[in-house]
Amino acid sequence: MATPLFLRNSPPALCTVNSCRYQHHCLFSPTLRFTKPFSVSITTKTKSTSLNSTKMEGSEITEEVTEKTEENVNPKKKIFVAGATGSTGKRIVEQLLARGFSVKAGARDLDKAKTTLPKDNPALQIVKADVTEGSAKLAEVLGDDSEAVICATGFRPGWDLFAPWKVDNFGTVNLVEACRKRGVNRFILISSILVNGAAMGQILNPAYIFLNVFGLTLVAKLQAEQYIRKSGINYTIIRPGGLRNEPPTGNVVMEPEDTLYEGTISRDQVAEVSVEALIHPESSYKVVEIVSRADAPKRSYTDLFGSIKQQ
């Protein structure tokens, strides 16, 4: 007795629907017709095929098939921005959204975030995140939908001399560990020029002295950088010069680590470099120092990042 046609395996065929975002396979079967209708459901991990009805008409056997293909579609990945309400962080959020990224903005003060960050943007999610509260909580906030982290945190000057270490050192380390817990393998840190000023012979540089007045801020940042570089995560450490709130007035100058000891740059350009680092693979595993100069030539980011030697 021959095996009924509806029990035979049908070969998979590649879906050719142009609008389909993912490649998948669809099962095609002939159609059966029997005198009495009945239903058979075949379910696999990723596909569900229902034979809705079968009927035999004379010696002709056909089969009517209704297909249900379940696609493993991942939610759109997001860029997590720590310190999203800061003067540089909010610019990073704005530029990411303008470039079409989905953003998860982490902030300690949700009320401030709601008034500071763009409103009614479906690509923006605001979440409570305090880098000083440990890696476990940060890992929960990162979730499974974060594919990269941009750290733009900074301590608030005050009487607490340990604040730079709590935020710029331990806080950054907590964020790195949260990434490792969640398998996030892209980390961009906004640091500062002169973090390694002592090794550069700039210990008497007024800027180095000033930036270290509040609890050895640059030393805290340097140690956080070193932790990132040993973590195994794909990093880009961006060391900007003195930060200006005004719009850019010159072009970006990018140099290797421990090169620049003076200069300023617009926060808008720092945000731009951060976003471009996500896009250009030439930025991977690199420490770059940036300032802007009116007489500097305009260079592409492929050229800028590509000119820096990988660490």
mmCIF file of C-alpha atoms in Angstrom:
data_model
loop_
_atom_site.group_PDB
_atom_site.id
_atom_site.type_symbol
_atom_site.label_atom_id
_atom_site.label_comp_id
_atom_site.label_asym_id
_atom_site.label_seq_id
_atom_site.Cartn_x
_atom_site.Cartn_y
_atom_site.Cartn_z
ATOM 1 C CA MET A 1 0.000 0.000 0.000
ATOM 2 C CA ALA A 2 1.471 3.367 -1.019
ATOM 3 C CA THR A 3 2.229 5.968 1.622
ATOM 4 C CA PRO A 4 -0.468 8.692 1.591
ATOM 5 C CA LEU A 5 0.770 11.790 -0.122
ATOM 6 C CA PHE A 6 0.101 14.072 2.832
ATOM 7 C CA LEU A 7 2.541 12.083 5.011
ATOM 8 C CA ARG A 8 5.455 12.429 2.628
ATOM 9 C CA ASN A 9 8.143 15.029 3.394
ATOM 10 C CA SER A 10 8.278 18.046 1.136
ATOM 11 C CA PRO A 11 11.653 19.694 0.416
ATOM 12 C CA PRO A 12 12.256 23.236 1.756
ATOM 13 C CA ALA A 13 12.471 26.097 -0.687
ATOM 14 C CA LEU A 14 14.111 29.476 -0.176
ATOM 15 C CA CYS A 15 11.691 32.331 0.330
ATOM 16 C CA THR A 16 12.051 34.915 -2.440
ATOM 17 C CA VAL A 17 9.805 37.615 -1.072
ATOM 18 C CA ASN A 18 11.747 40.848 -1.605
ATOM 19 C CA SER A 19 10.252 42.552 1.413
ATOM 20 C CA CYS A 20 11.286 39.723 3.746
ATOM 21 C CA ARG A 21 14.021 40.966 6.049
ATOM 22 C CA TYR A 22 15.318 37.549 7.002
ATOM 23 C CA GLN A 23 16.073 34.453 4.928
ATOM 24 C CA HIS A 24 13.872 31.578 5.926
ATOM 25 C CA HIS A 25 12.504 28.380 4.434
ATOM 26 C CA CYS A 26 8.888 27.678 3.558
ATOM 27 C CA LEU A 27 7.411 24.188 3.076
ATOM 28 C CA PHE A 28 5.431 23.615 -0.073
ATOM 29 C CA SER A 29 3.083 20.660 -0.370
ATOM 30 C CA PRO A 30 0.527 19.462 -2.912
ATOM 31 C CA THR A 31 -3.153 19.547 -1.963
ATOM 32 C CA LEU A 32 -5.207 16.527 -0.819
ATOM 33 C CA ARG A 33 -8.969 16.154 -1.020
ATOM 34 C CA PHE A 34 -10.862 13.379 0.796
ATOM 35 C CA THR A 35 -14.589 12.913 1.242
ATOM 36 C CA LYS A 36 -14.574 13.925 4.925
ATOM 37 C CA PRO A 37 -12.761 16.983 6.245
ATOM 38 C CA PHE A 38 -10.285 16.657 9.090
ATOM 39 C CA SER A 39 -7.350 18.652 10.440
ATOM 40 C CA VAL A 40 -3.735 17.657 11.028
ATOM 41 C CA SER A 41 -1.233 19.974 12.678
ATOM 42 C CA ILE A 42 2.522 19.460 12.353
ATOM 43 C CA THR A 43 4.564 21.718 14.640
ATOM 44 C CA THR A 44 8.322 22.134 14.777
ATOM 45 C CA LYS A 45 10.436 24.591 16.719
ATOM 46 C CA THR A 46 10.244 27.230 14.025
ATOM 47 C CA LYS A 47 7.450 26.168 11.664
ATOM 48 C CA SER A 48 3.819 25.176 12.030
ATOM 49 C CA THR A 49 2.024 23.647 9.041
ATOM 50 C CA SER A 50 -1.735 22.850 9.181
ATOM 51 C CA LEU A 51 -3.456 20.555 6.733
ATOM 52 C CA ASN A 52 -6.886 22.091 6.988
ATOM 53 C CA SER A 53 -8.908 19.759 4.819
ATOM 54 C CA THR A 54 -8.512 16.744 2.585
ATOM 55 C CA LYS A 55 -10.946 15.265 0.085
ATOM 56 C CA MET A 56 -10.771 12.509 -2.527
ATOM 57 C CA GLU A 57 -12.546 13.139 -5.808
ATOM 58 C CA GLY A 58 -12.399 10.039 -7.966
ATOM 59 C CA SER A 59 -8.804 8.926 -8.421
ATOM 60 C CA GLU A 60 -7.399 12.448 -7.995
ATOM 61 C CA ILE A 61 -5.814 13.286 -4.692
ATOM 62 C CA THR A 62 -5.062 16.879 -3.804
ATOM 63 C CA GLU A 63 -4.097 18.598 -0.608
ATOM 64 C CA GLU A 64 -5.061 22.021 0.797
ATOM 65 C CA VAL A 65 -2.424 23.465 3.106
ATOM 66 C CA THR A 66 -2.479 26.505 5.316
ATOM 67 C CA GLU A 67 0.996 27.477 6.496
ATOM 68 C CA LYS A 68 2.155 29.365 9.529
ATOM 69 C CA THR A 69 5.810 30.216 9.648
ATOM 70 C CA GLU A 70 7.141 31.530 12.909
ATOM 71 C CA GLU A 71 10.182 33.729 12.399
ATOM 72 C CA ASN A 72 12.695 34.267 15.155
ATOM 73 C CA VAL A 73 12.735 38.011 14.736
ATOM 74 C CA ASN A 74 14.874 39.798 17.311
ATOM 75 C CA PRO A 75 13.705 43.189 18.572
ATOM 76 C CA LYS A 76 15.612 46.125 17.178
ATOM 77 C CA LYS A 77 18.816 46.541 19.118
ATOM 78 C CA LYS A 78 19.408 49.690 21.122
ATOM 79 C CA ILE A 79 22.377 51.823 22.067
ATOM 80 C CA PHE A 80 22.551 52.326 25.813
ATOM 81 C CA VAL A 81 23.763 55.784 26.826
ATOM 82 C CA ALA A 82 24.913 56.179 30.426
ATOM 83 C CA GLY A 83 24.799 59.759 31.684
ATOM 84 C CA ALA A 84 22.166 60.619 29.100
ATOM 85 C CA THR A 85 21.064 63.863 30.764
ATOM 86 C CA GLY A 86 24.561 65.326 30.988
ATOM 87 C CA SER A 87 25.695 68.132 28.719
ATOM 88 C CA THR A 88 27.478 65.689 26.403
ATOM 89 C CA GLY A 89 25.191 62.713 27.001
ATOM 90 C CA LYS A 90 22.035 64.453 25.806
ATOM 91 C CA ARG A 91 23.827 65.486 22.610
ATOM 92 C CA ILE A 92 24.834 61.876 22.046
ATOM 93 C CA VAL A 93 21.209 60.780 22.464
ATOM 94 C CA GLU A 94 19.999 63.427 20.017
ATOM 95 C CA GLN A 95 22.575 62.518 17.392
ATOM 96 C CA LEU A 96 21.931 58.795 17.716
ATOM 97 C CA LEU A 97 18.215 59.367 17.149
ATOM 98 C CA ALA A 98 18.959 61.632 14.199
ATOM 99 C CA ARG A 99 21.057 58.847 12.659
ATOM 100 C CA GLY A 100 18.262 56.315 12.996
ATOM 101 C CA PHE A 101 19.432 54.410 16.064
ATOM 102 C CA SER A 102 17.123 53.178 18.790
ATOM 103 C CA VAL A 103 18.319 54.516 22.139
ATOM 104 C CA LYS A 104 17.998 53.410 25.732
ATOM 105 C CA ALA A 105 18.866 56.498 27.771
ATOM 106 C CA GLY A 106 20.090 55.813 31.290
ATOM 107 C CA ALA A 107 19.670 58.555 33.870
ATOM 108 C CA ARG A 108 19.656 58.838 37.669
ATOM 109 C CA ASP A 109 16.853 61.400 37.617
ATOM 110 C CA LEU A 110 13.928 60.297 35.464
ATOM 111 C CA ASP A 111 12.067 63.590 35.864
ATOM 112 C CA LYS A 112 15.072 65.489 34.578
ATOM 113 C CA ALA A 113 15.454 63.032 31.720
ATOM 114 C CA LYS A 114 11.852 63.519 30.618
ATOM 115 C CA THR A 115 12.321 67.287 30.423
ATOM 116 C CA THR A 116 15.845 67.205 28.968
ATOM 117 C CA LEU A 117 15.632 64.520 26.290
ATOM 118 C CA PRO A 118 13.519 64.524 23.098
ATOM 119 C CA LYS A 119 9.822 63.891 23.678
ATOM 120 C CA ASP A 120 7.413 61.537 21.917
ATOM 121 C CA ASN A 121 10.095 59.651 20.026
ATOM 122 C CA PRO A 122 9.255 55.942 19.720
ATOM 123 C CA ALA A 123 12.941 55.131 19.203
ATOM 124 C CA LEU A 124 13.833 56.505 22.652
ATOM 125 C CA GLN A 125 13.424 54.617 25.910
ATOM 126 C CA ILE A 126 14.304 56.359 29.179
ATOM 127 C CA VAL A 127 15.358 54.137 32.065
ATOM 128 C CA LYS A 128 16.640 54.728 35.581
ATOM 129 C CA ALA A 129 20.333 53.890 35.781
ATOM 130 C CA ASP A 130 22.897 54.844 38.407
ATOM 131 C CA VAL A 131 26.376 53.497 37.664
ATOM 132 C CA THR A 132 27.303 53.684 41.355
ATOM 133 C CA GLU A 133 24.682 51.091 42.357
ATOM 134 C CA GLY A 134 26.586 48.056 41.090
ATOM 135 C CA SER A 135 26.832 45.864 38.001
ATOM 136 C CA ALA A 136 23.860 43.608 38.805
ATOM 137 C CA LYS A 137 21.312 46.447 38.616
ATOM 138 C CA LEU A 138 22.988 47.844 35.516
ATOM 139 C CA ALA A 139 22.822 44.430 33.849
ATOM 140 C CA GLU A 140 19.061 44.395 34.468
ATOM 141 C CA VAL A 141 18.740 47.807 32.864
ATOM 142 C CA LEU A 142 20.837 46.816 29.852
ATOM 143 C CA GLY A 143 18.536 43.857 29.273
ATOM 144 C CA ASP A 144 18.749 41.701 26.176
ATOM 145 C CA ASP A 145 18.121 44.500 23.691
ATOM 146 C CA SER A 146 21.280 46.579 24.155
ATOM 147 C CA GLU A 147 24.029 45.968 21.631
ATOM 148 C CA ALA A 148 26.457 48.747 22.580
ATOM 149 C CA VAL A 149 27.131 51.166 25.429
ATOM 150 C CA ILE A 150 28.301 54.753 25.322
ATOM 151 C CA CYS A 151 29.459 55.971 28.716
ATOM 152 C CA ALA A 152 29.192 59.739 29.085
ATOM 153 C CA THR A 153 28.950 59.875 32.872
ATOM 154 C CA GLY A 154 30.705 62.441 35.022
ATOM 155 C CA PHE A 155 30.696 63.271 38.693
ATOM 156 C CA ARG A 156 29.039 66.381 40.049
ATOM 157 C CA PRO A 157 31.493 68.679 41.834
ATOM 158 C CA GLY A 158 30.789 68.966 45.519
ATOM 159 C CA TRP A 159 32.191 68.290 48.950
ATOM 160 C CA ASP A 160 32.457 64.554 48.399
ATOM 161 C CA LEU A 161 36.103 64.020 47.432
ATOM 162 C CA PHE A 162 35.352 60.400 46.576
ATOM 163 C CA ALA A 163 32.711 61.342 43.981
ATOM 164 C CA PRO A 164 35.141 61.077 41.017
ATOM 165 C CA TRP A 165 36.059 57.556 42.078
ATOM 166 C CA LYS A 166 32.447 56.530 42.684
ATOM 167 C CA VAL A 167 31.383 57.696 39.217
ATOM 168 C CA ASP A 168 34.396 57.927 36.887
ATOM 169 C CA ASN A 169 36.166 54.854 38.222
ATOM 170 C CA PHE A 170 33.933 52.381 40.070
ATOM 171 C CA GLY A 171 30.890 53.468 38.076
ATOM 172 C CA THR A 172 32.604 52.815 34.765
ATOM 173 C CA VAL A 173 33.890 49.463 36.028
ATOM 174 C CA ASN A 174 30.340 48.534 37.083
ATOM 175 C CA LEU A 175 29.094 49.339 33.598
ATOM 176 C CA VAL A 176 31.823 47.239 31.983
ATOM 177 C CA GLU A 177 30.933 44.305 34.229
ATOM 178 C CA ALA A 178 27.255 44.708 33.371
ATOM 179 C CA CYS A 179 28.194 44.467 29.692
ATOM 180 C CA ARG A 180 30.097 41.273 30.360
ATOM 181 C CA LYS A 181 27.113 39.800 32.191
ATOM 182 C CA ARG A 182 24.839 40.608 29.259
ATOM 183 C CA GLY A 183 27.279 39.777 26.475
ATOM 184 C CA VAL A 184 27.442 43.353 25.199
ATOM 185 C CA ASN A 185 30.711 43.589 23.300
ATOM 186 C CA ARG A 186 30.924 47.255 22.281
ATOM 187 C CA PHE A 187 31.874 49.972 24.747
ATOM 188 C CA ILE A 188 32.612 53.627 24.031
ATOM 189 C CA LEU A 189 33.932 55.777 26.853
ATOM 190 C CA ILE A 190 34.138 59.559 26.972
ATOM 191 C CA SER A 191 37.276 60.293 28.993
ATOM 192 C CA SER A 192 39.626 63.303 28.835
ATOM 193 C CA ILE A 193 42.982 64.385 27.501
ATOM 194 C CA LEU A 194 45.772 64.536 30.093
ATOM 195 C CA VAL A 195 44.463 61.514 32.008
ATOM 196 C CA ASN A 196 48.005 60.188 31.733
ATOM 197 C CA GLY A 197 49.538 63.605 32.224
ATOM 198 C CA ALA A 198 52.095 62.435 34.781
ATOM 199 C CA ALA A 199 53.601 59.965 32.315
ATOM 200 C CA MET A 200 53.556 62.656 29.631
ATOM 201 C CA GLY A 201 55.599 65.037 31.756
ATOM 202 C CA GLN A 202 52.592 67.326 32.191
ATOM 203 C CA ILE A 203 52.272 67.070 35.962
ATOM 204 C CA LEU A 204 52.731 70.841 36.255
ATOM 205 C CA ASN A 205 50.333 71.622 33.418
ATOM 206 C CA PRO A 206 47.685 73.966 34.899
ATOM 207 C CA ALA A 207 44.908 71.942 33.256
ATOM 208 C CA TYR A 208 46.244 68.712 34.759
ATOM 209 C CA ILE A 209 46.465 70.283 38.194
ATOM 210 C CA PHE A 210 42.995 71.831 37.956
ATOM 211 C CA LEU A 211 41.286 68.633 36.770
ATOM 212 C CA ASN A 212 42.841 66.663 39.600
ATOM 213 C CA VAL A 213 41.876 69.123 42.328
ATOM 214 C CA PHE A 214 38.536 67.408 42.856
ATOM 215 C CA GLY A 215 39.572 64.002 44.146
ATOM 216 C CA LEU A 216 42.173 63.127 41.505
ATOM 217 C CA THR A 217 39.592 62.961 38.735
ATOM 218 C CA LEU A 218 42.062 62.211 35.942
ATOM 219 C CA VAL A 219 43.690 59.415 37.923
ATOM 220 C CA ALA A 220 40.253 57.854 38.457
ATOM 221 C CA LYS A 221 39.492 58.086 34.739
ATOM 222 C CA LEU A 222 42.849 56.583 33.782
ATOM 223 C CA GLN A 223 42.333 53.551 35.978
ATOM 224 C CA ALA A 224 38.865 53.037 34.490
ATOM 225 C CA GLU A 225 40.398 53.166 31.015
ATOM 226 C CA GLN A 226 42.928 50.527 31.982
ATOM 227 C CA TYR A 227 40.144 48.281 33.258
ATOM 228 C CA ILE A 228 38.265 48.553 29.968
ATOM 229 C CA ARG A 229 41.376 47.739 27.967
ATOM 230 C CA LYS A 230 41.888 44.541 29.935
ATOM 231 C CA SER A 231 38.224 43.474 29.838
ATOM 232 C CA GLY A 232 38.299 41.889 26.394
ATOM 233 C CA ILE A 233 35.400 44.078 25.238
ATOM 234 C CA ASN A 234 35.703 45.910 21.922
ATOM 235 C CA TYR A 235 36.322 49.469 23.110
ATOM 236 C CA THR A 236 36.868 52.973 21.831
ATOM 237 C CA ILE A 237 38.122 55.447 24.413
ATOM 238 C CA ILE A 238 37.610 59.055 23.374
ATOM 239 C CA ARG A 239 39.662 61.695 25.149
ATOM 240 C CA PRO A 240 38.353 65.167 24.297
ATOM 241 C CA GLY A 241 40.063 68.426 25.143
ATOM 242 C CA GLY A 242 38.334 71.204 27.063
ATOM 243 C CA LEU A 243 34.594 70.945 26.431
ATOM 244 C CA ARG A 244 32.651 73.860 24.964
ATOM 245 C CA ASN A 245 28.879 74.189 24.872
ATOM 246 C CA GLU A 246 28.991 76.387 21.765
ATOM 247 C CA PRO A 247 28.521 74.963 18.250
ATOM 248 C CA PRO A 248 31.629 73.751 16.399
ATOM 249 C CA THR A 249 33.947 76.389 15.014
ATOM 250 C CA GLY A 250 36.591 74.166 13.435
ATOM 251 C CA ASN A 251 37.308 70.647 12.241
ATOM 252 C CA VAL A 252 38.120 67.632 14.387
ATOM 253 C CA VAL A 253 41.762 66.829 15.019
ATOM 254 C CA MET A 254 42.335 63.223 16.142
ATOM 255 C CA GLU A 255 45.607 62.015 17.623
ATOM 256 C CA PRO A 256 46.877 58.869 19.409
ATOM 257 C CA GLU A 257 46.802 58.569 23.197
ATOM 258 C CA ASP A 258 49.105 60.719 25.326
ATOM 259 C CA THR A 259 49.656 63.223 22.515
ATOM 260 C CA LEU A 260 47.468 66.260 23.140
ATOM 261 C CA TYR A 261 47.951 68.410 26.233
ATOM 262 C CA GLU A 262 45.917 71.465 25.249
ATOM 263 C CA GLY A 263 42.980 72.488 23.076
ATOM 264 C CA THR A 264 39.195 72.571 23.210
ATOM 265 C CA ILE A 265 36.292 71.022 21.330
ATOM 266 C CA SER A 266 32.532 71.494 21.059
ATOM 267 C CA ARG A 267 30.398 68.937 22.890
ATOM 268 C CA ASP A 268 28.498 68.524 19.620
ATOM 269 C CA GLN A 269 31.670 67.232 17.987
ATOM 270 C CA VAL A 270 32.386 64.895 20.894
ATOM 271 C CA ALA A 271 28.907 63.443 20.453
ATOM 272 C CA GLU A 272 29.500 63.132 16.726
ATOM 273 C CA VAL A 273 32.777 61.257 17.224
ATOM 274 C CA SER A 274 31.015 58.907 19.655
ATOM 275 C CA VAL A 275 28.302 58.057 17.148
ATOM 276 C CA GLU A 276 30.792 57.675 14.307
ATOM 277 C CA ALA A 277 32.808 55.253 16.448
ATOM 278 C CA LEU A 278 29.785 52.933 16.416
ATOM 279 C CA ILE A 279 29.685 52.990 12.628
ATOM 280 C CA HIS A 280 33.362 52.707 11.704
ATOM 281 C CA PRO A 281 35.189 49.447 12.492
ATOM 282 C CA GLU A 282 38.437 51.404 12.263
ATOM 283 C CA SER A 283 37.644 52.760 15.738
ATOM 284 C CA SER A 284 37.828 49.356 17.436
ATOM 285 C CA TYR A 285 40.296 48.813 20.287
ATOM 286 C CA LYS A 286 41.619 52.350 20.096
ATOM 287 C CA VAL A 287 42.261 55.320 22.358
ATOM 288 C CA VAL A 288 41.853 58.611 20.493
ATOM 289 C CA GLU A 289 42.383 62.187 21.610
ATOM 290 C CA ILE A 290 40.349 64.926 19.960
ATOM 291 C CA VAL A 291 40.246 68.709 19.796
ATOM 292 C CA SER A 292 38.984 71.062 17.095
ATOM 293 C CA ARG A 293 40.978 73.654 15.206
ATOM 294 C CA ALA A 294 39.848 76.262 12.708
ATOM 295 C CA ASP A 295 42.865 75.646 10.480
ATOM 296 C CA ALA A 296 42.554 71.851 10.489
ATOM 297 C CA PRO A 297 41.551 70.188 7.207
ATOM 298 C CA LYS A 298 38.222 68.401 6.966
ATOM 299 C CA ARG A 299 38.824 64.639 7.111
ATOM 300 C CA SER A 300 36.492 61.684 6.929
ATOM 301 C CA TYR A 301 36.011 59.576 10.038
ATOM 302 C CA THR A 302 37.277 56.558 8.163
ATOM 303 C CA ASP A 303 40.510 58.461 7.649
ATOM 304 C CA LEU A 304 40.594 59.868 11.192
ATOM 305 C CA PHE A 305 40.060 56.560 12.981
ATOM 306 C CA GLY A 306 42.160 54.697 10.455
ATOM 307 C CA SER A 307 45.147 56.946 11.152
ATOM 308 C CA ILE A 308 45.279 55.821 14.796
ATOM 309 C CA LYS A 309 47.223 52.662 15.557
ATOM 310 C CA GLN A 310 45.218 49.876 17.164
ATOM 311 C CA GLN A 311 46.170 49.132 20.765
#
